PDB file of C-alpha atoms in Angstrom:
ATOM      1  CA  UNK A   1       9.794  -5.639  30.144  1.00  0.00           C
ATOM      2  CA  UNK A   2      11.524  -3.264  27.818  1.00  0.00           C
ATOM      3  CA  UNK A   3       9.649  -0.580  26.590  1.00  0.00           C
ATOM      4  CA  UNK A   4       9.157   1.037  22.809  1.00  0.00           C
ATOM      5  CA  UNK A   5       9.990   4.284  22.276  1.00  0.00           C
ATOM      6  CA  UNK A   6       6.839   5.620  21.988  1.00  0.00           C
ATOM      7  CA  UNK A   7       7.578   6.803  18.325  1.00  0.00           C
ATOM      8  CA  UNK A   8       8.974   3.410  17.098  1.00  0.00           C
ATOM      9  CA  UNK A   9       5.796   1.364  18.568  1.00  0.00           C
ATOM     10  CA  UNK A  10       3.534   3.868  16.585  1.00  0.00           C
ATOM     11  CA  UNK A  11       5.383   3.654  13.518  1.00  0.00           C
ATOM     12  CA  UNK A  12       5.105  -0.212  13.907  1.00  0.00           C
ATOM     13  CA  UNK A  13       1.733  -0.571  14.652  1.00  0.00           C
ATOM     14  CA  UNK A  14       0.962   1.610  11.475  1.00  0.00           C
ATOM     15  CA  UNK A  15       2.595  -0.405   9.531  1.00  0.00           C
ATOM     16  CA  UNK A  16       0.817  -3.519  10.805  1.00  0.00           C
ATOM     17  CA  UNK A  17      -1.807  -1.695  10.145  1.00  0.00           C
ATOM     18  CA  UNK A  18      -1.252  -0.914   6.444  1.00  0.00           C
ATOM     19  CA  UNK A  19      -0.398  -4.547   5.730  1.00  0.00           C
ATOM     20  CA  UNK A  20      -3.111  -5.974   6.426  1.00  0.00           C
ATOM     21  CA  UNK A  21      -4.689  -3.660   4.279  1.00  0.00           C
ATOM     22  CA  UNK A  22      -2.807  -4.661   1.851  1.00  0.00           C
ATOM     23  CA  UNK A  23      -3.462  -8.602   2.467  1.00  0.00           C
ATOM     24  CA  UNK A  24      -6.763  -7.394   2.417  1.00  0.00           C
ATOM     25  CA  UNK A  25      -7.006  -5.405  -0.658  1.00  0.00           C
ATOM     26  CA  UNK A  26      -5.140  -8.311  -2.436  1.00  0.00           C
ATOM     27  CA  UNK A  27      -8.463 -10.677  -1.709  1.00  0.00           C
ATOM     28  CA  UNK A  28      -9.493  -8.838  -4.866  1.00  0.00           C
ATOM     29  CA  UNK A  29      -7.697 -11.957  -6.459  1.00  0.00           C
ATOM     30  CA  UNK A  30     -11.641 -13.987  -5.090  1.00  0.00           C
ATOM     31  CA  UNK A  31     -13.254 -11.173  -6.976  1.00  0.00           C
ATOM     32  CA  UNK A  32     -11.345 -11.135  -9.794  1.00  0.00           C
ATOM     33  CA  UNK A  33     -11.095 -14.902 -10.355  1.00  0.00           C
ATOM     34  CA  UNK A  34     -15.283 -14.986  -9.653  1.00  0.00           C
ATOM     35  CA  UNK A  35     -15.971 -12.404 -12.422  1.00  0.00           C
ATOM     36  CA  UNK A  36     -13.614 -13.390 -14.787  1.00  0.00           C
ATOM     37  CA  UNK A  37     -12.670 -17.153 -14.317  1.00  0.00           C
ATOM     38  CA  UNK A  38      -8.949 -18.159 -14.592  1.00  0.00           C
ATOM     39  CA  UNK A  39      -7.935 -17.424 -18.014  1.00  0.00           C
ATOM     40  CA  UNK A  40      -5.012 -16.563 -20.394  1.00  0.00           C
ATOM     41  CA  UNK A  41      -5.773 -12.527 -19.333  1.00  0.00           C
ATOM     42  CA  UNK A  42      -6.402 -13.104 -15.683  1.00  0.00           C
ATOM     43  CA  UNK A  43      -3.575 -15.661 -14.783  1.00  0.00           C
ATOM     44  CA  UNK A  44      -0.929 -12.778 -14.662  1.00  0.00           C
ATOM     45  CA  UNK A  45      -2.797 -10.597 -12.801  1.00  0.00           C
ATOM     46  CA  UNK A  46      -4.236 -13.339  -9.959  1.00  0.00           C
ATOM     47  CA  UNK A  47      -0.547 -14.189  -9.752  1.00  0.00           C
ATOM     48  CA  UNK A  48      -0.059 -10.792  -9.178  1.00  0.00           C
ATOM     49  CA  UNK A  49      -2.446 -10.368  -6.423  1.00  0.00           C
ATOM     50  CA  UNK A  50      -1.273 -13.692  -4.545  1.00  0.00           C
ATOM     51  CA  UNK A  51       2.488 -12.381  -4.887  1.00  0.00           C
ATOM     52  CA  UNK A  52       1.393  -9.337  -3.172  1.00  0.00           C
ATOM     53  CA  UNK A  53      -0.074 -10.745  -0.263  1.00  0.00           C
ATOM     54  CA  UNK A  54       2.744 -13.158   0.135  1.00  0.00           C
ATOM     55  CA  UNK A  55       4.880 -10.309  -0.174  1.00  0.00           C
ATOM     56  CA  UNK A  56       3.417  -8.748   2.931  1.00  0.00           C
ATOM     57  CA  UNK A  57       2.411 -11.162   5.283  1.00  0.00           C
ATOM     58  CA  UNK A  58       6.106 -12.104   6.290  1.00  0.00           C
ATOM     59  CA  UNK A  59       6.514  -8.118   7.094  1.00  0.00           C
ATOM     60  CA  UNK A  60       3.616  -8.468   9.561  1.00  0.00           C
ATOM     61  CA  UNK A  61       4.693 -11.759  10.875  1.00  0.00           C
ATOM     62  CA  UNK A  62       8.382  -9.946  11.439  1.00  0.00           C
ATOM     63  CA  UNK A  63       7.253  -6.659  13.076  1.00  0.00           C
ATOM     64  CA  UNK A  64       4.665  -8.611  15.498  1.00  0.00           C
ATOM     65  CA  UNK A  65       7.952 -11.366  16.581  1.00  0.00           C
ATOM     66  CA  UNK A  66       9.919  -7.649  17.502  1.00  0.00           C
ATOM     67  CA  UNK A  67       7.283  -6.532  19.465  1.00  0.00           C
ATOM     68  CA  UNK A  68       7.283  -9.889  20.588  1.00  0.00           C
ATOM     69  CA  UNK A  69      10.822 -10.013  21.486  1.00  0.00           C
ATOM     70  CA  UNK A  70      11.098  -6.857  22.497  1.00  0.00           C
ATOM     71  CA  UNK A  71       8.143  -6.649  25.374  1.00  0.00           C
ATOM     72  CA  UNK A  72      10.216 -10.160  26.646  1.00  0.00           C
ATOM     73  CA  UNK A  73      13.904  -8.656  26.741  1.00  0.00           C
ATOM     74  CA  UNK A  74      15.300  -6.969  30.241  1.00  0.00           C
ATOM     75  CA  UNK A  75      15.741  -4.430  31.199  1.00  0.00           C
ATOM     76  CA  UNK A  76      16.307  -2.352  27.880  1.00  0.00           C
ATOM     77  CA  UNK A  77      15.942  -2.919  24.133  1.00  0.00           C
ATOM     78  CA  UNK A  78      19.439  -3.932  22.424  1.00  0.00           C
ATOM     79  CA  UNK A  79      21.055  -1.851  20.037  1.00  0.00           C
ATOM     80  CA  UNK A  80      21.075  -4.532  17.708  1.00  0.00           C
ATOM     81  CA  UNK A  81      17.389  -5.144  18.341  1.00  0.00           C
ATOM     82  CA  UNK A  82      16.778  -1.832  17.134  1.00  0.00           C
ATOM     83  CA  UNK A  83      19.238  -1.373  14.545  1.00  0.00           C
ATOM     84  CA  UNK A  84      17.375  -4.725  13.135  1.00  0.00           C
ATOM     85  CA  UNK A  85      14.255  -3.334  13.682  1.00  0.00           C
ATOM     86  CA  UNK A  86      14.598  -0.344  12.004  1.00  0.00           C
ATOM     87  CA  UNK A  87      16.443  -1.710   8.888  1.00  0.00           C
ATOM     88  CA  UNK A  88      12.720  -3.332   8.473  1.00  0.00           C
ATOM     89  CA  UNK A  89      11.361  -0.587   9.441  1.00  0.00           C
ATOM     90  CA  UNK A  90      13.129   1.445   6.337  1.00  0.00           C
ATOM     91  CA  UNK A  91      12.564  -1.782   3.891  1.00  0.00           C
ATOM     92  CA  UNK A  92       8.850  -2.238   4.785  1.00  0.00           C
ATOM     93  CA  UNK A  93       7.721   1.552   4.350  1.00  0.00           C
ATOM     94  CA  UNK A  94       9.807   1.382   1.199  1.00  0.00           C
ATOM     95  CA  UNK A  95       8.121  -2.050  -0.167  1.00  0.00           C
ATOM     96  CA  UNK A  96       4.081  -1.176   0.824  1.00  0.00           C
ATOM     97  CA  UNK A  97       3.722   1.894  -2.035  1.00  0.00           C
ATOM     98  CA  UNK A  98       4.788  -0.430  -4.592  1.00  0.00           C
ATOM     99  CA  UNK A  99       2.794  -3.463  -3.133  1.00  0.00           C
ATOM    100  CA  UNK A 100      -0.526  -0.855  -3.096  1.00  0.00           C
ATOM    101  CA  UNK A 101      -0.147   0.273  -6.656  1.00  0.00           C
ATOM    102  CA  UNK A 102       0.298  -3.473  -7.583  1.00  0.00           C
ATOM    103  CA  UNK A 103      -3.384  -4.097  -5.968  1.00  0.00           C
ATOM    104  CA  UNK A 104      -4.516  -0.955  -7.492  1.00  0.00           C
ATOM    105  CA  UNK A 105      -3.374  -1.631 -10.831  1.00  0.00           C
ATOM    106  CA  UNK A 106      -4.989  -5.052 -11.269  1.00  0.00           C
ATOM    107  CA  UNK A 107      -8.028  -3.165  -9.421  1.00  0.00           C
ATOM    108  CA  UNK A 108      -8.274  -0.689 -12.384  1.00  0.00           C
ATOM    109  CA  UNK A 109      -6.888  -2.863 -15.506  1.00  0.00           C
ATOM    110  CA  UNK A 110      -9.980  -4.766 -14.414  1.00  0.00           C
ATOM    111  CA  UNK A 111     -12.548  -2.267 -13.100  1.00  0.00           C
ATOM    112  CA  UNK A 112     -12.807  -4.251  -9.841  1.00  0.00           C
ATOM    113  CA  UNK A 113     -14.138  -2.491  -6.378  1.00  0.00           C
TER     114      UNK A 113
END
C-alpha cells in the first residue's frame, strides 16, 4: 500500500471534514422550508441551499476515491496521482469559503440557527 504524505492525508481529511459541514449546514434548506413554506421569497434561497450541498458532495466523493486509490496503488503514489490530487486539493479549499458564506447568507437573510 502506498502511503500519504503525512501532510497531504491531513489536509484531506480536513477537508472531508469541512464538507460535510457544509452538507450539513446546508440542511438549513428543512428549516427554512418548515418556517417559511416554499414561496416566491424562499424559492431562491432553498435553491441556494440545495446548490450548495450538491456543490460539495462530489468534492467529498472525489477526495475519499484518492484515498481510495491511493491506499490500493504499489509501491508508491504516482506523480500524476498527486499532481491530480492536489489540483483538487487547490480547487476545493478555494470553492468551500464561498460555499460557507452561501449557507451563511441565507442563514442570516432569514434569521435561521
Amino acid at each position: 500500500m502506498a502511503k500519504f504524505p503525512n501532510e497531504l492525508a491531513e489536509i484531506i481529511w480536513n477537508l472531508k471534514r469541512q464538507l460535510l459541514d457544509i452538507v450539513d449546514a446546508a440542511t438549513a434548506e428543512l428549516t427554512l422550508f418548515e418556517l417559511f413554506g416554499e414561496t416566491s421569497d424562499t424559492i431562491p434561497f432553498l435553491d441556494e441551499l440545495k446548490s450548495v450541498a450538491e456543490r460539495a458532495v462530489p468534492w467529498f466523493s472525489r477526495l475519499s476515491n484518492f484515498q481510495l486509490r491511493i491506499a490500493e496503488s504499489q509501491p508508491t503514489i504516482s506523480a500524476d496521482m498527486l499532481n491530480l490530487v492536489n489540483q483538487s486539493i487547490e480547487r476545493i479549499q478555494m470553492e468551500i469559503p464561498a460555499m460557507s458564506r452561501s449557507i451563511q447568507e441565507v442563514k442570516t437573510e432569514w434569521n435561521l440557527p
